[in-house]
Coordinates of C-alpha atoms in Angstrom, one line a residue:
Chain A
X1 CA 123.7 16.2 128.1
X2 CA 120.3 17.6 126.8
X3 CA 116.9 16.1 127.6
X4 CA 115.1 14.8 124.5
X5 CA 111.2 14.8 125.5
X6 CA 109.1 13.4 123.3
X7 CA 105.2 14.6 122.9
X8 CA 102.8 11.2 123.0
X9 CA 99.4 12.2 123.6
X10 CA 97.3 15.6 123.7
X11 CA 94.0 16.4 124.3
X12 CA 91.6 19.7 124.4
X13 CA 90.1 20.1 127.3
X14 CA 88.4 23.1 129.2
X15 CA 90.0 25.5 126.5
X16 CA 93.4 24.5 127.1
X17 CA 95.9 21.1 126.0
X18 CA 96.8 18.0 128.0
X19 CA 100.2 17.0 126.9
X20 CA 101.4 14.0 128.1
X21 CA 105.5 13.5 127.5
X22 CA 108.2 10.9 127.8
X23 CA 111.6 11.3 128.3
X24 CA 114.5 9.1 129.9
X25 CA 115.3 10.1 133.0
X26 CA 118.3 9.6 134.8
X27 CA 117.7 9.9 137.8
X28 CA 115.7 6.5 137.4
X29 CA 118.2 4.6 136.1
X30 CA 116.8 6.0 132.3
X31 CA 114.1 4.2 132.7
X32 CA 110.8 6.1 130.5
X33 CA 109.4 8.2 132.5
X34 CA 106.3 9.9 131.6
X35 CA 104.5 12.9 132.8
X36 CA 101.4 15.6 131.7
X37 CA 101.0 18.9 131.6
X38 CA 98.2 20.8 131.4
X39 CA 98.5 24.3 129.9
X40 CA 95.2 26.4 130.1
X41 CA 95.1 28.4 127.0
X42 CA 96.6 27.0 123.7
X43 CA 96.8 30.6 122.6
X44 CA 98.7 32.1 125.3
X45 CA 101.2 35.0 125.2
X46 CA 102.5 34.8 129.0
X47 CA 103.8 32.1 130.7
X48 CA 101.8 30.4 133.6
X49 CA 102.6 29.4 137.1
X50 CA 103.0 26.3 137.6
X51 CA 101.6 24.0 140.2
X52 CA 102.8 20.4 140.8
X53 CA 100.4 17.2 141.8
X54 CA 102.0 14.8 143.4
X55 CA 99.5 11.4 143.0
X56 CA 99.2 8.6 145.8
X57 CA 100.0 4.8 145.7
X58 CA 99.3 2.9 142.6
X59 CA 98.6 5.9 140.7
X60 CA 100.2 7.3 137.4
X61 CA 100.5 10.7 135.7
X62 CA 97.0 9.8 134.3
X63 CA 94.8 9.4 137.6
X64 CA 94.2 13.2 138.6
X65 CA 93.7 14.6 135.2
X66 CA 91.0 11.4 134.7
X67 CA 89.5 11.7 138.3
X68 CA 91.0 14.9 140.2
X69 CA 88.0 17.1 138.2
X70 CA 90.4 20.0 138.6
X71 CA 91.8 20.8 135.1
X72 CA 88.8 23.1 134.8
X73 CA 89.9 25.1 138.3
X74 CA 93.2 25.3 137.2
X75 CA 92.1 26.7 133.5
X76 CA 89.6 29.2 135.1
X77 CA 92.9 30.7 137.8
X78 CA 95.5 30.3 134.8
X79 CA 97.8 27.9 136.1
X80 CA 99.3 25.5 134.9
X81 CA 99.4 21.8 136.1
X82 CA 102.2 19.2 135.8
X83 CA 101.6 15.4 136.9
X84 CA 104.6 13.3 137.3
X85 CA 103.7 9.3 138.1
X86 CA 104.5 7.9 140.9
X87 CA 107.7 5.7 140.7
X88 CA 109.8 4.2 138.3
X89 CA 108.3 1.8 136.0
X90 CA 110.3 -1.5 135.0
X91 CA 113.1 -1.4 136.5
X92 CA 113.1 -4.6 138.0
X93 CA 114.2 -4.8 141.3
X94 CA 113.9 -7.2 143.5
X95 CA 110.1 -6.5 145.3
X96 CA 109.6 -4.1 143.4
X97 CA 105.9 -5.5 142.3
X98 CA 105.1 -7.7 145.7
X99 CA 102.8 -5.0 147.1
X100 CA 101.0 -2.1 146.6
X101 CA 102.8 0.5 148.6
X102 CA 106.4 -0.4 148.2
X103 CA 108.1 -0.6 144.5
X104 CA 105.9 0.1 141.6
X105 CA 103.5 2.9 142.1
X106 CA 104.9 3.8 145.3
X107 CA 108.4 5.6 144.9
X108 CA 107.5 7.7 148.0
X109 CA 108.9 10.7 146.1
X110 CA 112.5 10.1 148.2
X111 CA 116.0 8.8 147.2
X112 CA 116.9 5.4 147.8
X113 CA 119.9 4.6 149.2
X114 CA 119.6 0.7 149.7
X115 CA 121.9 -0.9 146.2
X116 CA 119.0 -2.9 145.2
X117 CA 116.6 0.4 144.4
X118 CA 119.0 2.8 144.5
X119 CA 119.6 2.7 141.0
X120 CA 116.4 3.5 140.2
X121 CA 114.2 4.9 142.8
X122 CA 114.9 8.7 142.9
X123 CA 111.8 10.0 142.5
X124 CA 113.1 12.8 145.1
X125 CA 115.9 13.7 142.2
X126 CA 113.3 12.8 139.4
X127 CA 110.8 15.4 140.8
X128 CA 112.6 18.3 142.2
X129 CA 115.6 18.4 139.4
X130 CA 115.2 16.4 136.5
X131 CA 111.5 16.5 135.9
X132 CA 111.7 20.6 135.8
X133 CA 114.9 20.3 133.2
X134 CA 113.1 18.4 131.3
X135 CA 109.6 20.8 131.1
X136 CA 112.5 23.9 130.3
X137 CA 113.7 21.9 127.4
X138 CA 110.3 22.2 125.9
X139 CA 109.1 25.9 124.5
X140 CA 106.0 26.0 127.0
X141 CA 104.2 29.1 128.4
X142 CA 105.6 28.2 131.6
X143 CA 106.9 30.6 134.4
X144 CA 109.5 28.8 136.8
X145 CA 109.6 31.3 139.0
X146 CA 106.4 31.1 140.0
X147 CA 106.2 27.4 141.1
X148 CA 104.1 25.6 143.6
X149 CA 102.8 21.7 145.0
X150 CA 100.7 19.6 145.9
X151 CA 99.6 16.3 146.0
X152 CA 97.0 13.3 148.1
X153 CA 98.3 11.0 150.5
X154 CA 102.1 9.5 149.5
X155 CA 101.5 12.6 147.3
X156 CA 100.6 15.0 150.5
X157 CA 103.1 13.7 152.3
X158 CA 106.0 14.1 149.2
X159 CA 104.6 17.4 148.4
X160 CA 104.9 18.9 152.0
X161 CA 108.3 16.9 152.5
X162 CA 109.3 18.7 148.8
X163 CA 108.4 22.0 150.0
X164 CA 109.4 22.3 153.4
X165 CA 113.5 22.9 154.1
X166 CA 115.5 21.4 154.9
X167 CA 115.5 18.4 153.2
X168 CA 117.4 15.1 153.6
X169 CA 119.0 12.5 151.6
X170 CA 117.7 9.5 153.1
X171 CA 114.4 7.8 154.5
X172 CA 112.1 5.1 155.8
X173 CA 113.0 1.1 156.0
X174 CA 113.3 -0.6 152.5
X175 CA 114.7 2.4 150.4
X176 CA 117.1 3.5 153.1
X177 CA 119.8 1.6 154.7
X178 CA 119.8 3.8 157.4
X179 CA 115.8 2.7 158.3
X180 CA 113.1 4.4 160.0
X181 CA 115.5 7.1 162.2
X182 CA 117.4 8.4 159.1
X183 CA 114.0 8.8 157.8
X184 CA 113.0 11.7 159.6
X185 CA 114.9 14.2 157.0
X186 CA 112.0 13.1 154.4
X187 CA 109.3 13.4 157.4
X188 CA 106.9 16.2 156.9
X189 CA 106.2 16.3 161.2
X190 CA 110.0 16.6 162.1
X191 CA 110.3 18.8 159.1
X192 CA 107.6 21.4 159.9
X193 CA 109.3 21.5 163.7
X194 CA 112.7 22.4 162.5
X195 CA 110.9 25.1 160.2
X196 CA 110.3 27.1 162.7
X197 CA 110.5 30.9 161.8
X198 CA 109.6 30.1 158.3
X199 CA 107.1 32.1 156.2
X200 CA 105.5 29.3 155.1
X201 CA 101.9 28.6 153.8
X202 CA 100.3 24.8 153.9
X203 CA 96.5 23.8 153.7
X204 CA 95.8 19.8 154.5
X205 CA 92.4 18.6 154.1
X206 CA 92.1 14.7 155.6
X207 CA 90.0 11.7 156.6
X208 CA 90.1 10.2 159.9
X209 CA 90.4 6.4 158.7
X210 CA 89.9 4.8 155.8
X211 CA 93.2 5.2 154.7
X212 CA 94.6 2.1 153.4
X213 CA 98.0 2.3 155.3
X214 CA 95.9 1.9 158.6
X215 CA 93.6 -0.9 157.6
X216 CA 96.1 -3.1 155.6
X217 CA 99.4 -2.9 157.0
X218 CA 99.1 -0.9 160.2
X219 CA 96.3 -1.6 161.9
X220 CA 97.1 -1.9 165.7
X221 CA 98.4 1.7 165.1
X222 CA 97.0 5.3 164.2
X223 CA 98.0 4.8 161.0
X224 CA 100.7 5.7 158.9
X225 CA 100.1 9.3 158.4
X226 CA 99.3 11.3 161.2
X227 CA 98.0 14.6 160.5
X228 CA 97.3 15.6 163.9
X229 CA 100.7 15.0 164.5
X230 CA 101.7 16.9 162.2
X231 CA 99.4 20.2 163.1
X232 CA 100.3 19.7 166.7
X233 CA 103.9 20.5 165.5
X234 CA 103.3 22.9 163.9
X235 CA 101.7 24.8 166.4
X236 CA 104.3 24.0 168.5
X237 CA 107.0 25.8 166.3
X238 CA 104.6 29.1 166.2
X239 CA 102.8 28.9 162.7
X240 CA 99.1 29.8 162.9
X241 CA 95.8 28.1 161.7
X242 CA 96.3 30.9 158.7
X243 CA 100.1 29.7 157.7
X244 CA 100.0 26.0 158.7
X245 CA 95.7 24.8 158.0
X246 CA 95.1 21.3 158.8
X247 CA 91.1 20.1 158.3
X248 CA 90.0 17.3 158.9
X249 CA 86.8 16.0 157.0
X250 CA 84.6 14.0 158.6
X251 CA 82.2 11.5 156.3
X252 CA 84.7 11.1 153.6
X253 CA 87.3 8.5 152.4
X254 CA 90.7 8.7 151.1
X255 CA 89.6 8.3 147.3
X256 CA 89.0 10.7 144.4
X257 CA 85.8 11.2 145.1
X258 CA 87.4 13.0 148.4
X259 CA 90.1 14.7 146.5
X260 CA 88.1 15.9 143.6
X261 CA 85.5 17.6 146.5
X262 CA 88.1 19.8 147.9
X263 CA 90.6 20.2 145.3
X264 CA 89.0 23.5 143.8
X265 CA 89.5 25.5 147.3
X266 CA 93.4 23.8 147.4
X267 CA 93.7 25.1 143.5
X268 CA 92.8 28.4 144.8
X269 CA 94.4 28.8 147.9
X270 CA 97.4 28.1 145.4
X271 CA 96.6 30.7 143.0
X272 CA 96.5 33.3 146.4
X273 CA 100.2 32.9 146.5
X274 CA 100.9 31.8 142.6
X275 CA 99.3 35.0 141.1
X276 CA 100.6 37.1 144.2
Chain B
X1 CA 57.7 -10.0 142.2
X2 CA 59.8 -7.6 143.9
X3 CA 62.9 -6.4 143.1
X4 CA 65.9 -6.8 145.7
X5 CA 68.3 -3.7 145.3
X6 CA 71.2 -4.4 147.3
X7 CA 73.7 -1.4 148.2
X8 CA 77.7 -2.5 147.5
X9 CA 79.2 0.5 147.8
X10 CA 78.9 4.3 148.9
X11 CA 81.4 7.3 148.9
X12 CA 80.7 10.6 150.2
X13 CA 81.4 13.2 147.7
X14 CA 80.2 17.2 147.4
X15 CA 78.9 17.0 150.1
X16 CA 76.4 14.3 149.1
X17 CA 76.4 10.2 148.6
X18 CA 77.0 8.1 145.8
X19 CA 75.9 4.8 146.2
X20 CA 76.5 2.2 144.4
X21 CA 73.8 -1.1 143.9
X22 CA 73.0 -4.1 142.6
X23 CA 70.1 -6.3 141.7
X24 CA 69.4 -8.9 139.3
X25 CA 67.6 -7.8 136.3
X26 CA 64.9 -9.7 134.1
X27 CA 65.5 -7.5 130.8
X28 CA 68.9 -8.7 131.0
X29 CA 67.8 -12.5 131.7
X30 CA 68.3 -12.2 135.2
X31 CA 72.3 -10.8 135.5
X32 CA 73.2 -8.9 138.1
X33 CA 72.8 -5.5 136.9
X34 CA 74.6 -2.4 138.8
X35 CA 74.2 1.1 138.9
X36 CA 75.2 4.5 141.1
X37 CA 73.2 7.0 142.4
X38 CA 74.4 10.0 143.0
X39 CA 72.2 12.3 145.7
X40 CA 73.6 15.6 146.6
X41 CA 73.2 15.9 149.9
X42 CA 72.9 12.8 152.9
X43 CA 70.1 14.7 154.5
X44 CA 67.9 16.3 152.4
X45 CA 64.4 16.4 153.5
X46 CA 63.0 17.0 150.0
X47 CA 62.9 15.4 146.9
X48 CA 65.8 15.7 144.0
X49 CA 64.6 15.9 140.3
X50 CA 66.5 13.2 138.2
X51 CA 69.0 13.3 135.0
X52 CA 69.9 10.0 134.1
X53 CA 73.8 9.8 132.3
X54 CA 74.2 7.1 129.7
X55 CA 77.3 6.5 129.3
X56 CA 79.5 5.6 125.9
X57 CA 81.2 1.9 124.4
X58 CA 83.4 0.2 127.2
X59 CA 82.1 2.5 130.2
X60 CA 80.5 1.0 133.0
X61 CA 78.4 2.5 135.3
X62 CA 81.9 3.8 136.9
X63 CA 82.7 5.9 134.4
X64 CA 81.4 8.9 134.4
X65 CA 81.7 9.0 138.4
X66 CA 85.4 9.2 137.9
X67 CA 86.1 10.7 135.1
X68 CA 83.1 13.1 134.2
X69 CA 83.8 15.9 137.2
X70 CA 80.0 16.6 137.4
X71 CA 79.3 15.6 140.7
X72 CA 80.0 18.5 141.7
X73 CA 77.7 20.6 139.0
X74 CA 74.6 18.2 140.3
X75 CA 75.7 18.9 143.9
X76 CA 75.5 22.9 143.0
X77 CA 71.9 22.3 141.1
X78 CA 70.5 19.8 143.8
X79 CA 70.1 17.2 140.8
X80 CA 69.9 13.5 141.8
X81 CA 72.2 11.6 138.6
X82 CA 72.3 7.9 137.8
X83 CA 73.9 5.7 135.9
X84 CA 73.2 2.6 134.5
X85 CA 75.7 0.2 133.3
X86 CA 76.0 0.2 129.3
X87 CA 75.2 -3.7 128.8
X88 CA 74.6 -7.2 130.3
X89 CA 77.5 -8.5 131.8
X90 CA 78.7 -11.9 131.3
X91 CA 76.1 -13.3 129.1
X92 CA 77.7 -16.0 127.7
X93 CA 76.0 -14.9 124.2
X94 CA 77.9 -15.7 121.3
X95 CA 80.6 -12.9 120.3
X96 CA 80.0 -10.8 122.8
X97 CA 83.1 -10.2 123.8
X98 CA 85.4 -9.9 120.0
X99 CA 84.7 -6.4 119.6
X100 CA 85.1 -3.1 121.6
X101 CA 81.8 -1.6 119.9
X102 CA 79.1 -4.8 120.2
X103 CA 78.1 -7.3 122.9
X104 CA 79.7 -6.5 126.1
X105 CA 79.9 -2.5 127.0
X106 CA 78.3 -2.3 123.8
X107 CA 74.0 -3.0 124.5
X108 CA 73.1 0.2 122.7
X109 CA 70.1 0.9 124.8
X110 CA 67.9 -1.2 122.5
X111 CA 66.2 -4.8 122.8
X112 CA 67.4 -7.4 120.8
X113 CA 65.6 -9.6 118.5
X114 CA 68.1 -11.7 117.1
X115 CA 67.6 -15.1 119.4
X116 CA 71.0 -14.7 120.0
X117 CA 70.9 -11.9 122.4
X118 CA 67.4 -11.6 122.9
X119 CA 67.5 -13.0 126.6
X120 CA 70.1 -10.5 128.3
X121 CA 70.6 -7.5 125.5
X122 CA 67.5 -5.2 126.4
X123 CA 68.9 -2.6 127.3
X124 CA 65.7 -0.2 126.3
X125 CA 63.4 -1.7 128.5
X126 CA 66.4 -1.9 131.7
X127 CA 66.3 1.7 131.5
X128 CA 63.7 2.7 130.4
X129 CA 61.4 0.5 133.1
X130 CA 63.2 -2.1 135.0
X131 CA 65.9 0.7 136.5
X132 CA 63.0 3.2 137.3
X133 CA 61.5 0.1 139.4
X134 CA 64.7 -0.7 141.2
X135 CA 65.2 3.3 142.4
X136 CA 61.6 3.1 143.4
X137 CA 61.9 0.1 145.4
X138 CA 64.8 2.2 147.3
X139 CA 63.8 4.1 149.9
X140 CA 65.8 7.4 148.6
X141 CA 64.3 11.4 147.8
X142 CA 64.2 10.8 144.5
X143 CA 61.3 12.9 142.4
X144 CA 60.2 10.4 139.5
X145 CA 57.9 13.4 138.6
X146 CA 61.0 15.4 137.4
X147 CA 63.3 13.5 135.3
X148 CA 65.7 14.3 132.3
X149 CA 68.4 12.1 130.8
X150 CA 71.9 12.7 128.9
X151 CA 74.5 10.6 128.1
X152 CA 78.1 10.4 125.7
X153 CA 78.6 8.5 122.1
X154 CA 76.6 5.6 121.9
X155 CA 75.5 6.6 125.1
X156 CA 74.1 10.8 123.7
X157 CA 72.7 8.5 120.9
X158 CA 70.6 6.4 123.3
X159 CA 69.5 9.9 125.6
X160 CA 68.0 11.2 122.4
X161 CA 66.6 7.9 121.0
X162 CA 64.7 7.5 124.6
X163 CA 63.6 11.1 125.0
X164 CA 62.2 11.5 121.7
X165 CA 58.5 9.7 120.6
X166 CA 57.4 7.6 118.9
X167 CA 60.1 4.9 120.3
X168 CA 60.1 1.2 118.3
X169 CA 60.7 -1.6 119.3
X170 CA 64.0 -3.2 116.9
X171 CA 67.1 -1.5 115.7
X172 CA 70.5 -2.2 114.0
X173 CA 71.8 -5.5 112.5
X174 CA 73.1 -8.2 114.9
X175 CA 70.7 -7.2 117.5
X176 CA 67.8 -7.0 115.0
X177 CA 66.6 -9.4 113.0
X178 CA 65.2 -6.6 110.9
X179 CA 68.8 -4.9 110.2
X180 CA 69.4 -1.6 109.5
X181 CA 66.1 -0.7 108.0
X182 CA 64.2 -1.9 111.1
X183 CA 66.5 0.2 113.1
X184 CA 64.9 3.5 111.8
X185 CA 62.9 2.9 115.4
X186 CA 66.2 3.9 117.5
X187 CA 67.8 6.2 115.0
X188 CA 67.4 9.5 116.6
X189 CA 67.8 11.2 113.1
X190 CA 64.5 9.4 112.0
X191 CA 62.9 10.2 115.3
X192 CA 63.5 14.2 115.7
X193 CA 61.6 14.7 111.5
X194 CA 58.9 12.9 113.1
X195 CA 58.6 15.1 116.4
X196 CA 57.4 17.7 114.5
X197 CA 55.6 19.9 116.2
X198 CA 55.8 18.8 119.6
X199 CA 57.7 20.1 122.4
X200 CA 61.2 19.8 122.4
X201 CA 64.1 20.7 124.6
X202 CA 67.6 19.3 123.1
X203 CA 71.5 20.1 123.3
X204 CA 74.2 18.2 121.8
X205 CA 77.6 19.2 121.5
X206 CA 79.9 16.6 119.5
X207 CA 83.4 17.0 117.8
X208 CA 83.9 15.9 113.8
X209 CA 86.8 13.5 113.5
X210 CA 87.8 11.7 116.4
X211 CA 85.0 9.3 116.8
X212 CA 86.3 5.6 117.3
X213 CA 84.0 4.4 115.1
X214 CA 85.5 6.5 111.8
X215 CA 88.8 5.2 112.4
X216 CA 88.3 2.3 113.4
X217 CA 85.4 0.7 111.3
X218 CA 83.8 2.7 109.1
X219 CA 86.5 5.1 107.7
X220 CA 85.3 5.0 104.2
X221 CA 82.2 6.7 105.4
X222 CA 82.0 10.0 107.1
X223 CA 80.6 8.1 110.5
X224 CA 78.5 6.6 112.2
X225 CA 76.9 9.6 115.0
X226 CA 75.9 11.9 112.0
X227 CA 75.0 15.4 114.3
X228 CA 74.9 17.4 111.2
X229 CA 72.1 15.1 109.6
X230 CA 70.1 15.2 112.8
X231 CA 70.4 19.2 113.0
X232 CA 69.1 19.2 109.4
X233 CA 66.4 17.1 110.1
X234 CA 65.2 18.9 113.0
X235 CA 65.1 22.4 111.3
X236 CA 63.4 20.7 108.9
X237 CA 60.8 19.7 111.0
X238 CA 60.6 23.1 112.1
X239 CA 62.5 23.2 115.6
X240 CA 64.8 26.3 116.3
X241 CA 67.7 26.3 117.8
X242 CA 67.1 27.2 121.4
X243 CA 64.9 24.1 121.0
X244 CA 67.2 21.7 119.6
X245 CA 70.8 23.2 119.7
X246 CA 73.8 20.9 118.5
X247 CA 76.9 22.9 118.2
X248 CA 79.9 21.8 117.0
X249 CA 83.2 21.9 119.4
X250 CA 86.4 22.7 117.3
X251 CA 89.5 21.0 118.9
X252 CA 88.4 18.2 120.9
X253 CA 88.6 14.9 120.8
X254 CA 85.9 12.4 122.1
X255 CA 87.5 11.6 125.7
X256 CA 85.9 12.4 128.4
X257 CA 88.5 15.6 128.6
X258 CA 85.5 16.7 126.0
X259 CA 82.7 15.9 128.1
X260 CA 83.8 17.1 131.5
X261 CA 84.7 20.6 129.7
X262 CA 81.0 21.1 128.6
X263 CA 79.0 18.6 130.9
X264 CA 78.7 21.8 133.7
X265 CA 76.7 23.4 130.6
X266 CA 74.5 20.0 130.1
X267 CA 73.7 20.2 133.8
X268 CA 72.6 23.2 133.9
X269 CA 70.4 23.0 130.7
X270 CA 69.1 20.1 132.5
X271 CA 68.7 21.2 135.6
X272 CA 66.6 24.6 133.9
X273 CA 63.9 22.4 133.0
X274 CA 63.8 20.1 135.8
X275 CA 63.7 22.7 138.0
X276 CA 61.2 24.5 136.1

């Protein structure tokens, strides 16, 4: 079956175009799903890189090219961006809109294996399968061998769990009917121990607390996302401060105003590898 | 009396703080009246030159904070930004809230005569005096001996109409009793053929079609932000063009995917002179 994308929106910007697309995807249930991409030359002869964003609760494929500030790195290193959203939209499951970090807006980038979402919620499948079928369909400048990702928070977390092998089929209470034990295939900490050996290459930038998981739903723990955790594992399996870089940044919180601050250095440490 | 400027909300960012306040303002018949402040670094010792942003129809004083991506060019420059809201909000004044480009969102940086919206729609004199007061009531390294000001649409309109003398006192029918003729005051096409001769440092980028207000309510004309008439009349009153430079920007549209790709030029234009 071929993908029909359809163009909706585009917009000039920093010398390149913002496209924004829709297509139905099957992977979620063929619900609409929409997604941009930003190509930094209009005029291009060779195809770009391509580096994935991966956004955070309650976000769309809108929020990092409104407030990320980092069309303008990517169009200065010649890469180009794609920004899927962040769940499926209208599918109407049970829950789905009850909260802010379960349903709607908060797909968690996994596949779900409890009936009631399961249907719908592979944004796993969505972004690692369907989502680059559907940008080959279209006649872009883009180079697919050449691919890499990133994202901020449920986005972080999705884009390490996306990049690190091996990767599992289920996770985390609600989605899974395994629950929280089957989950650890889709954890990035038990993922970066078993890739041991690896070469692998993964900068983190992150705030201590104001991350809404802690102060919301999780506040007699850590929190929800535990970056030292995740570097102390690392270490643990042998990768180096060079290979596996986790920093924290003290004074800042867990919004855009963070993400736009340190993106450029995470666009270039990208490009290092993209343009290699 | 003395103005009570209280701070509701503050986000580290490049390195410095943007801080977000509120106060009740007379010029807008005594509405609470917000604002952000951005200062490039938390502990500066000396004092940051000033560029004020005025931002376009249906911003707030939010807008350009997320969507602009020039933090980060005032951080590099050591430029202090704020921004001001773009009306009263919640004034209760008849139709201020039908239409997308009057009343709410909509203040146009000019003082109302019509009785109507006389009380809260003064938007000339909140900027242009009542804001200065708040900031100096705030006990932040601000240099109020160094300040420039920019902005986007309605918004670039009212930068222009501010900067240049002789400034009147009524503009535009529906605010103005006067109408349209009276509004010559705040028309910044009138006000550059009768700068002649003094001195003069302006830039304007704009882009021909996409403006809202062609399509949307004036498409029998060719708009309503004429930049070609204003460049006419200020070589006609004798300015060159690295005095008053408006260049024309093929491609874009009027988002703020237009501004944040040539805002890093504004601030440093600004920051020339206020650093002079």
């Amino acid at each position: 079956m071929s993908v029909s994308v359809t163009k909706i929106a585009s917009n000039k910007t920093f010398g390149g175009i913002l496209s924004k697309y829709t297509f139905k995807a099957d992977s979620l249930g063929g619900l609409d799903a929409k997604f941009n991409v930003f190509l930094p030359s209009a005029s291009e002869s060779s195809k770009f890189p391509i580096l994935y964003y991966l956004a955070g609760l309650e976000c769309t494929e809108d929020t990092a090219p409104w407030k990320g500030g980092f069309l303008r790195d990517a169009a200065q290193e010649g890469i180009a961006l794609v920004f899927p959203d962040t769940s499926p939209r209208g599918a109407g499951a049970e829950g789905e809109d009850d909260s802010w970090d379960f349903g709607t807006g908060a797909g968690f980038y996994i596949n779900a294996t409890n009936p009631i979402y399961s249907k719908h919620y592979n944004m796993y499948d969505y972004v690692v399968k369907e989502l680059p079928k559907a940008l080959q369909s279209l006649d872009l400048p883009l180079d697919f061998t050449r691919e890499s990702i990133f994202g901020h928070s449920m986005g972080g977390h999705g884009a390490i769990s996306l990049y690190l092998p091996p990767w599992g089929q289920k996770a985390f209470t609600g989605y899974l009917t395994g629950g929280i034990d089957e989950g650890k295939a889709y954890d990035s900490t038990e993922l970066i121990a078993s890739a041991k050996g690896k070469n692998l290459n993964i900068l983190i930038d992150y705030v201590r607390r104001p991350l809404r998981s802690v102060t919301r739903i999780n506040s007699t723990k850590a929190g929800q996302l535990l970056p030292e955790n995740f570097s102390a594992a690392a270490r643990s399996a042998g990768f180096t401060e060079s290979q596996v870089d986790v920093r924290e940044q003290p004074g800042y919180d867990h919004s855009y105003y963070f993400i736009s601050t340190f993106v450029p250095e995470h666009i270039k440490f990208h490009s290092k590898f993209l343009k290699a």
